[in-house]
mmCIF file of C-alpha atoms and ligand atoms in Angstrom:
data_model
loop_
_atom_site.group_PDB
_atom_site.id
_atom_site.type_symbol
_atom_site.label_atom_id
_atom_site.label_comp_id
_atom_site.label_asym_id
_atom_site.label_seq_id
_atom_site.Cartn_x
_atom_site.Cartn_y
_atom_site.Cartn_z
ATOM 1 C CA MET N 1 -50.554 5.936 -29.800
ATOM 2 C CA ASN N 2 -49.257 2.551 -31.055
ATOM 3 C CA GLU N 3 -49.448 -0.735 -28.956
ATOM 4 C CA LEU N 4 -45.943 -0.705 -28.030
ATOM 5 C CA GLN N 5 -46.212 2.809 -26.491
ATOM 6 C CA SER N 6 -49.233 2.122 -24.427
ATOM 7 C CA ARG N 7 -47.690 -1.168 -22.943
ATOM 8 C CA LYS N 8 -44.637 0.707 -21.985
ATOM 9 C CA ASN N 9 -46.467 3.479 -20.607
ATOM 10 C CA GLU N 10 -48.474 0.894 -18.672
ATOM 11 C CA ALA N 11 -45.229 -0.512 -17.389
ATOM 12 C CA LEU N 12 -43.587 2.651 -16.300
ATOM 13 C CA ALA N 13 -46.974 3.696 -14.464
ATOM 14 C CA ALA N 14 -47.068 0.322 -12.772
ATOM 15 C CA ILE N 15 -43.292 0.490 -11.790
ATOM 16 C CA ALA N 16 -43.681 4.087 -10.616
ATOM 17 C CA SER N 17 -46.310 3.174 -8.054
ATOM 18 C CA ALA N 18 -44.832 -0.195 -6.919
ATOM 19 C CA ASP N 19 -44.190 0.076 -3.124
ATOM 20 C CA ASN N 20 -41.945 -2.720 -2.354
ATOM 21 C CA ALA N 21 -38.802 -4.403 -3.842
ATOM 22 C CA ASP N 22 -40.755 -7.498 -4.691
ATOM 23 C CA ALA N 23 -43.256 -5.771 -6.607
ATOM 24 C CA VAL N 24 -40.668 -3.919 -8.628
ATOM 25 C CA GLU N 25 -38.964 -7.455 -9.170
ATOM 26 C CA ALA N 26 -42.000 -9.076 -10.471
ATOM 27 C CA LEU N 27 -42.549 -6.157 -12.907
ATOM 28 C CA ARG N 28 -39.044 -6.576 -14.110
ATOM 29 C CA VAL N 29 -39.771 -10.399 -14.956
ATOM 30 C CA GLU N 30 -42.944 -9.337 -16.633
ATOM 31 C CA ALA N 31 -41.233 -6.863 -18.990
ATOM 32 C CA LEU N 32 -37.642 -7.953 -19.162
ATOM 33 C CA GLY N 33 -37.349 -11.592 -17.898
ATOM 34 C CA LYS N 34 -36.826 -14.355 -20.543
ATOM 35 C CA GLN N 35 -40.419 -14.762 -21.145
ATOM 36 C CA GLY N 36 -41.171 -10.809 -20.494
ATOM 37 C CA TRP N 37 -42.939 -8.963 -23.259
ATOM 38 C CA ILE N 38 -40.307 -6.866 -24.217
ATOM 39 C CA SER N 39 -38.102 -9.791 -24.578
ATOM 40 C CA GLN N 40 -40.544 -11.667 -26.610
ATOM 41 C CA LEU N 41 -40.939 -8.381 -28.935
ATOM 42 C CA LEU N 42 -36.904 -8.346 -29.353
ATOM 43 C CA LYS N 43 -37.122 -12.044 -30.491
ATOM 44 C CA THR N 44 -39.584 -11.031 -33.560
ATOM 45 C CA LEU N 45 -36.839 -8.927 -34.864
ATOM 46 C CA GLY N 46 -35.001 -11.998 -36.223
ATOM 47 C CA ALA N 47 -37.752 -12.953 -38.384
ATOM 48 C CA MET N 48 -38.448 -9.574 -39.926
ATOM 49 C CA THR N 49 -37.285 -8.227 -43.184
ATOM 50 C CA PRO N 50 -34.412 -5.565 -42.913
ATOM 51 C CA GLU N 51 -36.530 -2.774 -43.968
ATOM 52 C CA GLU N 52 -39.150 -3.941 -41.331
ATOM 53 C CA ARG N 53 -36.397 -4.453 -38.712
ATOM 54 C CA GLN N 54 -34.973 -0.985 -39.202
ATOM 55 C CA GLU N 55 -38.076 0.518 -38.616
ATOM 56 C CA ARG N 56 -39.147 -1.604 -35.492
ATOM 57 C CA ALA N 57 -35.756 -2.318 -33.646
ATOM 58 C CA PRO N 58 -35.113 1.288 -32.438
ATOM 59 C CA ALA N 59 -38.562 1.625 -30.709
ATOM 60 C CA ILE N 60 -38.323 -1.800 -29.228
ATOM 61 C CA GLN N 61 -34.924 -0.876 -27.942
ATOM 62 C CA ALA N 62 -35.811 2.425 -26.538
ATOM 63 C CA ALA N 63 -38.678 0.981 -24.788
ATOM 64 C CA ARG N 64 -36.601 -1.626 -23.201
ATOM 65 C CA GLY N 65 -33.876 1.015 -22.038
ATOM 66 C CA GLU N 66 -36.597 3.443 -20.528
ATOM 67 C CA VAL N 67 -38.299 0.359 -18.577
ATOM 68 C CA ALA N 68 -34.968 -0.956 -17.251
ATOM 69 C CA ASP N 69 -34.015 2.654 -16.180
ATOM 70 C CA ALA N 70 -37.212 3.027 -14.349
ATOM 71 C CA ILE N 71 -37.030 -0.010 -12.750
ATOM 72 C CA ALA N 72 -33.332 0.722 -11.475
ATOM 73 C CA ALA N 73 -34.424 4.124 -10.317
ATOM 74 C CA ARG N 74 -37.324 2.599 -8.524
ATOM 75 C CA LYS N 75 -35.423 -0.043 -6.619
ATOM 76 C CA GLN N 76 -32.971 2.773 -5.742
ATOM 77 C CA ALA N 77 -35.624 4.914 -4.292
ATOM 78 C CA LEU N 78 -37.232 2.232 -2.296
ATOM 79 C CA GLU N 79 -33.700 1.082 -0.847
ATOM 80 C CA ALA N 80 -33.226 4.734 0.297
ATOM 81 C CA ALA N 81 -36.628 5.015 1.729
ATOM 82 C CA ALA N 82 -35.995 1.922 3.739
ATOM 83 C CA LEU N 83 -32.619 3.292 4.937
ATOM 84 C CA ASP N 84 -34.136 6.627 5.895
ATOM 85 C CA ARG N 85 -36.787 4.557 7.862
ATOM 86 C CA ARG N 86 -34.139 2.469 9.639
ATOM 87 C CA LEU N 87 -32.125 5.449 10.477
ATOM 88 C CA ALA N 88 -35.167 7.107 12.006
ATOM 89 C CA SER N 89 -36.041 4.267 14.169
ATOM 90 C CA GLU N 90 -32.583 3.120 15.512
ATOM 91 C CA THR N 91 -30.980 5.141 17.846
ATOM 92 C CA LEU N 92 -27.576 4.992 19.687
ATOM 93 C CA ASP N 93 -27.426 5.939 23.320
ATOM 94 C CA LEU N 94 -24.424 8.191 23.508
ATOM 95 C CA THR N 95 -24.533 8.460 27.260
ATOM 96 C CA LEU N 96 -23.576 4.854 27.786
ATOM 97 C CA PRO N 97 -20.600 4.672 29.946
ATOM 98 C CA ALA N 98 -17.388 3.918 28.454
ATOM 99 C CA PRO N 99 -15.135 1.077 29.873
ATOM 100 C CA GLU N 100 -13.147 2.218 32.702
ATOM 101 C CA THR N 101 -9.766 1.249 31.483
ATOM 102 C CA PRO N 102 -9.648 1.828 27.671
ATOM 103 C CA SER N 103 -7.996 -1.522 26.195
ATOM 104 C CA GLY N 104 -6.321 -0.027 22.777
ATOM 105 C CA SER N 105 -2.710 -0.317 22.435
ATOM 106 C CA VAL N 106 -0.284 0.915 19.838
ATOM 107 C CA HIS N 107 0.626 -1.537 17.247
ATOM 108 C CA PRO N 108 4.408 -2.799 16.967
ATOM 109 C CA VAL N 109 4.733 -1.475 13.479
ATOM 110 C CA SER N 110 3.770 2.283 14.789
ATOM 111 C CA GLN N 111 5.993 1.799 17.962
ATOM 112 C CA VAL N 112 8.855 0.881 15.553
ATOM 113 C CA MET N 113 8.323 3.664 13.389
ATOM 114 C CA ASP N 114 8.066 6.155 16.207
ATOM 115 C CA GLU N 115 11.404 4.750 17.450
ATOM 116 C CA LEU N 116 13.126 5.085 14.166
ATOM 117 C CA ALA N 117 11.828 8.679 13.707
ATOM 118 C CA GLU N 118 13.460 9.357 17.245
ATOM 119 C CA ILE N 119 16.888 7.613 16.283
ATOM 120 C CA PHE N 120 17.023 9.649 13.056
ATOM 121 C CA ALA N 121 15.896 12.688 14.319
ATOM 122 C CA ASP N 122 19.117 12.702 16.526
ATOM 123 C CA LEU N 123 21.202 12.364 13.339
ATOM 124 C CA GLY N 124 19.387 15.403 11.864
ATOM 125 C CA PHE N 125 16.953 13.469 9.527
ATOM 126 C CA SER N 126 13.323 14.580 9.106
ATOM 127 C CA VAL N 127 10.582 12.724 8.319
ATOM 128 C CA ALA N 128 9.187 12.709 4.680
ATOM 129 C CA THR N 129 6.375 11.097 3.207
ATOM 130 C CA GLY N 130 4.663 10.438 -0.211
ATOM 131 C CA PRO N 131 1.491 8.929 -1.740
ATOM 132 C CA GLU N 132 0.709 5.250 -1.448
ATOM 133 C CA ILE N 133 -0.984 5.635 -5.061
ATOM 134 C CA GLU N 134 1.986 6.708 -7.169
ATOM 135 C CA ASP N 135 2.645 7.061 -10.836
ATOM 136 C CA ASP N 136 4.899 4.764 -12.931
ATOM 137 C CA TRP N 137 7.687 7.748 -13.138
ATOM 138 C CA HIS N 138 8.239 8.282 -9.546
ATOM 139 C CA ASN N 139 7.999 4.638 -8.672
ATOM 140 C CA PHE N 140 10.052 3.301 -11.627
ATOM 141 C CA THR N 141 11.590 5.605 -14.294
ATOM 142 C CA ALA N 142 13.063 8.106 -12.061
ATOM 143 C CA LEU N 143 14.661 5.445 -9.922
ATOM 144 C CA ASN N 144 16.445 4.445 -13.092
ATOM 145 C CA MET N 145 14.025 1.457 -14.044
ATOM 146 C CA ALA N 146 13.131 2.456 -17.641
ATOM 147 C CA GLU N 147 10.087 0.678 -19.139
ATOM 148 C CA THR N 148 11.956 -2.391 -20.155
ATOM 149 C CA HIS N 149 14.182 -2.763 -17.172
ATOM 150 C CA PRO N 150 13.963 -6.290 -15.946
ATOM 151 C CA ALA N 151 14.020 -5.145 -12.264
ATOM 152 C CA ARG N 152 10.565 -3.952 -12.704
ATOM 153 C CA ALA N 153 9.100 -7.798 -13.146
ATOM 154 C CA MET N 154 10.716 -8.369 -9.604
ATOM 155 C CA HIS N 155 8.212 -5.842 -8.032
ATOM 156 C CA ASP N 156 4.852 -7.707 -8.559
ATOM 157 C CA THR N 157 3.066 -4.353 -9.101
ATOM 158 C CA PHE N 158 -0.629 -3.844 -8.491
ATOM 159 C CA TYR N 159 -1.419 -1.693 -11.197
ATOM 160 C CA PHE N 160 -4.838 0.443 -11.426
ATOM 161 C CA PRO N 161 -6.871 0.430 -14.954
ATOM 162 C CA ASP N 162 -5.445 2.546 -17.670
ATOM 163 C CA ARG N 163 -8.194 5.283 -17.831
ATOM 164 C CA ASP N 164 -6.956 7.511 -20.109
ATOM 165 C CA GLY N 165 -5.936 4.774 -22.577
ATOM 166 C CA ALA N 166 -2.422 6.270 -22.918
ATOM 167 C CA GLY N 167 -0.776 3.681 -20.715
ATOM 168 C CA ASN N 168 -0.244 6.051 -17.889
ATOM 169 C CA ARG N 169 -1.688 3.619 -15.286
ATOM 170 C CA MET N 170 -1.306 4.585 -11.766
ATOM 171 C CA LEU N 171 -0.026 2.046 -9.289
ATOM 172 C CA LEU N 172 0.315 0.986 -5.469
ATOM 173 C CA ARG N 173 3.788 2.063 -4.692
ATOM 174 C CA THR N 174 5.852 -1.052 -4.608
ATOM 175 C CA HIS N 175 8.655 0.746 -2.320
ATOM 176 C CA THR N 176 9.392 3.789 -0.267
ATOM 177 C CA SER N 177 12.210 4.844 -2.835
ATOM 178 C CA PRO N 178 9.752 7.049 -4.799
ATOM 179 C CA VAL N 179 9.821 9.313 -1.891
ATOM 180 C CA GLN N 180 13.440 10.035 -2.455
ATOM 181 C CA ILE N 181 12.505 11.500 -5.796
ATOM 182 C CA ARG N 182 9.646 13.687 -4.389
ATOM 183 C CA SER N 183 11.671 15.076 -1.581
ATOM 184 C CA MET N 184 14.709 16.000 -3.835
ATOM 185 C CA MET N 185 12.539 17.689 -6.264
ATOM 186 C CA LYS N 186 10.461 19.442 -3.699
ATOM 187 C CA GLU N 187 13.450 20.365 -1.142
ATOM 188 C CA GLY N 188 16.692 20.230 -3.294
ATOM 189 C CA ALA N 189 19.883 19.551 -1.713
ATOM 190 C CA PRO N 190 21.360 19.058 1.051
ATOM 191 C CA ILE N 191 18.800 16.866 2.224
ATOM 192 C CA ARG N 192 18.650 14.287 5.011
ATOM 193 C CA ILE N 193 15.287 12.483 5.370
ATOM 194 C CA ILE N 194 13.586 9.087 6.270
ATOM 195 C CA ALA N 195 10.400 8.144 4.692
ATOM 196 C CA PRO N 196 8.324 5.366 6.503
ATOM 197 C CA GLY N 197 5.209 4.035 5.147
ATOM 198 C CA ARG N 198 3.084 1.124 3.570
ATOM 199 C CA VAL N 199 3.948 -0.384 0.166
ATOM 200 C CA TYR N 200 2.526 -3.038 -1.798
ATOM 201 C CA ARG N 201 3.240 -6.078 -3.799
ATOM 202 C CA SER N 202 1.250 -8.949 -5.235
ATOM 203 C CA ASP N 203 2.750 -11.584 -3.036
ATOM 204 C CA SER N 204 1.431 -13.602 0.118
ATOM 205 C CA ASP N 205 2.752 -16.566 2.250
ATOM 206 C CA ALA N 206 4.023 -16.757 5.614
ATOM 207 C CA THR N 207 6.863 -14.239 5.138
ATOM 208 C CA HIS N 208 5.109 -11.890 2.544
ATOM 209 C CA THR N 209 1.984 -9.870 2.796
ATOM 210 C CA PRO N 210 0.418 -7.853 -0.026
ATOM 211 C CA MET N 211 0.787 -4.528 2.179
ATOM 212 C CA PHE N 212 3.931 -4.134 4.332
ATOM 213 C CA HIS N 213 5.976 -1.416 5.592
ATOM 214 C CA GLN N 214 9.351 0.028 4.537
ATOM 215 C CA ILE N 215 11.461 2.861 5.645
ATOM 216 C CA GLU N 216 13.789 4.620 3.145
ATOM 217 C CA GLY N 217 16.584 6.906 4.130
ATOM 218 C CA LEU N 218 18.261 9.556 1.974
ATOM 219 C CA VAL N 219 21.196 11.731 2.579
ATOM 220 C CA ILE N 220 22.279 14.162 -0.469
ATOM 221 C CA ASP N 221 25.023 16.580 0.372
ATOM 222 C CA ARG N 222 28.487 17.310 -0.924
ATOM 223 C CA ASP N 223 31.389 14.794 -0.542
ATOM 224 C CA ILE N 224 29.294 12.229 0.934
ATOM 225 C CA HIS N 225 30.883 8.554 0.774
ATOM 226 C CA LEU N 226 30.316 4.983 1.721
ATOM 227 C CA GLY N 227 32.025 5.447 4.878
ATOM 228 C CA HIS N 228 29.127 8.026 5.944
ATOM 229 C CA LEU N 229 26.581 5.295 5.065
ATOM 230 C CA LYS N 230 28.240 2.553 7.103
ATOM 231 C CA TRP N 231 28.564 4.597 10.006
ATOM 232 C CA THR N 232 25.022 5.810 9.954
ATOM 233 C CA LEU N 233 23.466 2.413 9.462
ATOM 234 C CA GLU N 234 25.724 1.167 12.346
ATOM 235 C CA THR N 235 24.742 3.943 14.736
ATOM 236 C CA PHE N 236 21.144 3.420 13.823
ATOM 237 C CA LEU N 237 21.033 -0.307 14.158
ATOM 238 C CA LYS N 238 22.988 -0.264 17.559
ATOM 239 C CA ALA N 239 20.419 2.432 18.850
ATOM 240 C CA PHE N 240 17.430 0.387 17.437
ATOM 241 C CA PHE N 241 18.472 -2.792 18.984
ATOM 242 C CA GLU N 242 19.965 -1.258 22.171
ATOM 243 C CA ARG N 243 23.247 -3.214 21.848
ATOM 244 C CA GLU N 244 26.967 -2.213 21.340
ATOM 245 C CA ASP N 245 27.911 -5.302 19.604
ATOM 246 C CA ILE N 246 25.996 -4.971 16.531
ATOM 247 C CA VAL N 247 28.447 -6.036 13.717
ATOM 248 C CA LEU N 248 27.697 -5.183 10.073
ATOM 249 C CA ARG N 249 28.998 -6.709 6.887
ATOM 250 C CA LEU N 250 28.782 -5.047 3.631
ATOM 251 C CA ARG N 251 28.372 -7.299 0.447
ATOM 252 C CA PRO N 252 28.372 -5.744 -3.236
ATOM 253 C CA SER N 253 24.938 -5.806 -4.703
ATOM 254 C CA TYR N 254 22.913 -4.477 -7.398
ATOM 255 C CA PHE N 255 20.021 -1.893 -7.159
ATOM 256 C CA PRO N 256 19.162 0.176 -10.443
ATOM 257 C CA PHE N 257 18.947 3.334 -8.145
ATOM 258 C CA THR N 258 22.255 2.784 -6.520
ATOM 259 C CA GLU N 259 25.858 2.568 -7.846
ATOM 260 C CA PRO N 260 27.806 1.014 -6.174
ATOM 261 C CA SER N 261 25.031 -1.062 -4.168
ATOM 262 C CA VAL N 262 25.634 -2.702 -0.916
ATOM 263 C CA GLU N 263 23.433 -5.325 0.980
ATOM 264 C CA VAL N 264 23.926 -5.073 4.581
ATOM 265 C CA ASP N 265 24.192 -8.348 6.814
ATOM 266 C CA VAL N 266 24.289 -8.050 10.423
ATOM 267 C CA GLY N 267 25.700 -10.820 12.624
ATOM 268 C CA TRP N 268 23.690 -12.936 15.188
ATOM 269 C CA GLN N 269 24.323 -15.392 17.692
ATOM 270 C CA ASP N 270 22.464 -18.350 18.946
ATOM 271 C CA VAL N 271 20.878 -17.932 22.449
ATOM 272 C CA LYS N 272 18.950 -21.027 23.649
ATOM 273 C CA GLY N 273 17.860 -22.044 20.013
ATOM 274 C CA ARG N 274 16.738 -18.243 19.134
ATOM 275 C CA ARG N 275 18.801 -16.155 16.674
ATOM 276 C CA VAL N 276 19.660 -13.126 18.631
ATOM 277 C CA LEU N 277 21.254 -10.048 16.793
ATOM 278 C CA GLY N 278 24.608 -9.275 18.035
ATOM 279 C CA GLY N 279 28.537 -10.285 17.697
ATOM 280 C CA ASP N 280 30.445 -11.197 14.784
ATOM 281 C CA GLY N 281 28.823 -13.275 12.300
ATOM 282 C CA ASP N 282 31.923 -15.349 11.529
ATOM 283 C CA ALA N 283 32.306 -16.721 15.124
ATOM 284 C CA PRO N 284 31.522 -20.327 15.858
ATOM 285 C CA GLY N 285 27.876 -20.651 16.564
ATOM 286 C CA HIS N 286 27.198 -17.106 14.835
ATOM 287 C CA GLY N 287 25.917 -16.235 11.429
ATOM 288 C CA TRP N 288 24.848 -13.352 9.075
ATOM 289 C CA MET N 289 21.463 -12.445 8.189
ATOM 290 C CA GLU N 290 20.612 -10.101 5.378
ATOM 291 C CA LEU N 291 18.864 -7.051 6.800
ATOM 292 C CA LEU N 292 18.715 -4.199 4.203
ATOM 293 C CA GLY N 293 19.410 -2.652 0.965
ATOM 294 C CA SER N 294 21.599 0.397 0.328
ATOM 295 C CA GLY N 295 24.309 2.107 -1.513
ATOM 296 C CA MET N 296 25.468 5.516 -3.095
ATOM 297 C CA VAL N 297 22.561 7.207 -4.987
ATOM 298 C CA ASN N 298 22.965 6.609 -8.723
ATOM 299 C CA ALA N 299 23.944 9.700 -10.656
ATOM 300 C CA ARG N 300 21.235 9.288 -12.899
ATOM 301 C CA VAL N 301 18.832 9.398 -10.105
ATOM 302 C CA ILE N 302 20.251 12.767 -9.139
ATOM 303 C CA GLU N 303 19.749 13.901 -12.295
ATOM 304 C CA PHE N 304 15.996 12.776 -12.684
ATOM 305 C CA ALA N 305 15.211 14.572 -9.611
ATOM 306 C CA GLY N 306 16.679 17.783 -11.031
ATOM 307 C CA LEU N 307 20.031 18.033 -9.166
ATOM 308 C CA ASP N 308 23.430 18.237 -10.533
ATOM 309 C CA PRO N 309 25.325 14.983 -9.738
ATOM 310 C CA ALA N 310 28.742 16.971 -10.307
ATOM 311 C CA GLU N 311 27.708 18.708 -7.277
ATOM 312 C CA TRP N 312 25.750 16.478 -5.110
ATOM 313 C CA GLN N 313 26.120 12.904 -4.120
ATOM 314 C CA GLY N 314 24.677 10.722 -1.228
ATOM 315 C CA PHE N 315 23.527 7.497 -0.107
ATOM 316 C CA ALA N 316 20.160 5.689 0.346
ATOM 317 C CA PHE N 317 19.028 2.762 2.072
ATOM 318 C CA GLY N 318 15.548 0.684 2.396
ATOM 319 C CA VAL N 319 14.499 -1.470 5.139
ATOM 320 C CA GLY N 320 11.523 -3.653 6.125
ATOM 321 C CA VAL N 321 9.890 -1.977 9.181
ATOM 322 C CA ASP N 322 7.986 -5.291 10.020
ATOM 323 C CA ARG N 323 11.050 -7.415 9.570
ATOM 324 C CA LEU N 324 12.897 -4.949 12.305
ATOM 325 C CA ALA N 325 9.778 -5.300 14.569
ATOM 326 C CA MET N 326 9.977 -9.045 14.385
ATOM 327 C CA LEU N 327 13.549 -9.168 15.088
ATOM 328 C CA LYS N 328 13.435 -6.746 17.990
ATOM 329 C CA TYR N 329 10.257 -7.937 19.541
ATOM 330 C CA GLY N 330 10.294 -11.538 18.722
ATOM 331 C CA MET N 331 7.209 -12.302 16.680
ATOM 332 C CA ASP N 332 7.478 -15.076 14.224
ATOM 333 C CA ASP N 333 4.436 -14.839 11.684
ATOM 334 C CA LEU N 334 4.352 -11.636 9.798
ATOM 335 C CA ARG N 335 0.782 -12.182 8.721
ATOM 336 C CA ALA N 336 -0.386 -11.760 12.400
ATOM 337 C CA PHE N 337 0.507 -8.162 12.052
ATOM 338 C CA PHE N 338 -2.347 -7.569 9.697
ATOM 339 C CA ASP N 339 -5.232 -10.018 11.223
ATOM 340 C CA GLY N 340 -6.330 -7.444 13.703
ATOM 341 C CA ASP N 341 -6.658 -10.043 16.446
ATOM 342 C CA ARG N 342 -7.220 -8.489 19.519
ATOM 343 C CA ARG N 343 -5.251 -11.295 21.600
ATOM 344 C CA TRP N 344 -2.379 -10.694 19.292
ATOM 345 C CA LEU N 345 -2.387 -6.852 19.832
ATOM 346 C CA THR N 346 -2.870 -7.333 23.679
ATOM 347 C CA HIS N 347 0.312 -9.475 23.522
ATOM 348 C CA TYR N 348 2.488 -7.523 21.412
ATOM 349 C CA GLY N 349 0.833 -4.115 21.461
ATOM 350 C CA PHE N 350 2.616 -1.107 23.367
ATOM 351 C CA SER N 351 1.246 1.441 25.876
ATOM 352 C CA ALA N 352 0.679 4.759 24.622
ATOM 353 C CA PHE N 353 2.682 6.035 27.512
ATOM 354 C CA ASP N 354 5.672 4.137 25.874
ATOM 355 C CA GLN N 355 6.992 6.975 23.859
ATOM 356 C CA PRO N 356 10.611 6.145 22.564
ATOM 357 C CA THR N 357 13.165 8.750 23.788
ATOM 358 C CA LEU N 358 16.812 8.489 23.304
ATOM 359 C CA SER N 359 17.573 9.069 26.959
ATOM 360 C CA GLY N 360 15.706 6.292 28.058
ATOM 361 C CA GLY N 361 16.601 4.038 25.354
ATOM 362 C CA VAL N 362 14.210 3.751 22.306
ATOM 363 C CA GLY N 363 13.225 0.267 23.241
ATOM 364 C CA ALA N 364 9.523 -0.048 24.991
ATOM 365 C CA ARG N 365 9.236 -1.723 28.301
ATOM 366 C CA ALA N 366 6.925 -4.362 26.798
HETATM 367 N N1 DAH L 401 13.786 -0.140 -2.815
HETATM 368 C C1 DAH L 401 14.340 -1.393 -2.319
HETATM 369 C C2 DAH L 401 13.216 -2.423 -2.404
HETATM 370 O O1 DAH L 401 12.026 -2.096 -2.107
HETATM 371 C C3 DAH L 401 15.085 -1.220 -1.073
HETATM 372 C C4 DAH L 401 16.069 -0.324 -1.232
HETATM 373 C C5 DAH L 401 17.362 -0.850 -1.659
HETATM 374 C C6 DAH L 401 16.307 0.907 -1.203
HETATM 375 C C7 DAH L 401 18.431 -0.252 -1.739
HETATM 376 C C8 DAH L 401 17.068 1.799 -1.100
HETATM 377 C C9 DAH L 401 18.486 1.426 -1.619
HETATM 378 O O2 DAH L 401 17.067 3.218 -0.972
HETATM 379 O O3 DAH L 401 19.428 1.906 -1.897
HETATM 380 O O4 DAH L 401 13.482 -3.609 -2.434
#
């Protein structure tokens, strides 16, 4: 046995019997540190003739690999043993009494999603869901955004690493619109769904958070037209804000997945310095605020989802759930929604008994 081998075996034996992390670390420095014996041996390679190097280098590299692996394995074993000891010595007394009044509350986002489900159920919509980790095809291509489409750039997408190297990167869905595609493909037509859920964009300031919530609406049937869209949105917003005087203004707009596309504004009025929704936005002291995007589903999208656009048409809309919650319940900072601050949750949260029902008005009595 040559000297390299016997030193290596010595080191491996020492590592195997080291009984704490410090001892393992000392052995690592001794072998692999800057001045360690293996590092020193590696440095001698530079001065060798190519033939010598070819003969010696594999053995030295192999020794380095073995020692490094042994050190990593020993560290892990010691950590696992330490954890086992801790778990064996620490106990949790499950018989401790719970607080008499549980202090949890329902987050405004959950409350608003429940309210929306209640309103739309009454209009014959069911609730659909889709994955938050989406593929490019459902999030973009099938929604009529080809790879080179400029609208893709507006989405500030979070991509996962390209694991198969073929460019099929997964992503965090940037909107709830891919659920339109999934629902049409799964259920065909006619279909009436809403799809609430989390969406993600790489954007963060007072009015943007990297994760936020949207709700998507989709109706596909025969002979659906813009009038159905307007009536549905009006009915939904009147029920949601619990006011009969909600006035909508539809403006022509552009989304790749709808044609024609309409941006929907809702009238507001100034009530003691606060903007309150309701009333004609054109009246004095009133104004319009942009609330949601919608339109008639683009024939190409219907085709991508496997349906015949000559037979089936429909409308779609997308709206920010957090925004709806802020407008209805008067919060002014979006970021607070996701801070998990108990004081905020106590103030703005809802009782679990506040189930929204249409008969009682969907508004919670906060
Ligand atoms: N997906 C759009 C977004 O996130 C919102 C949207 C606009 C959804 C128009 C729709 C629509 O269904 O018709 O910005």
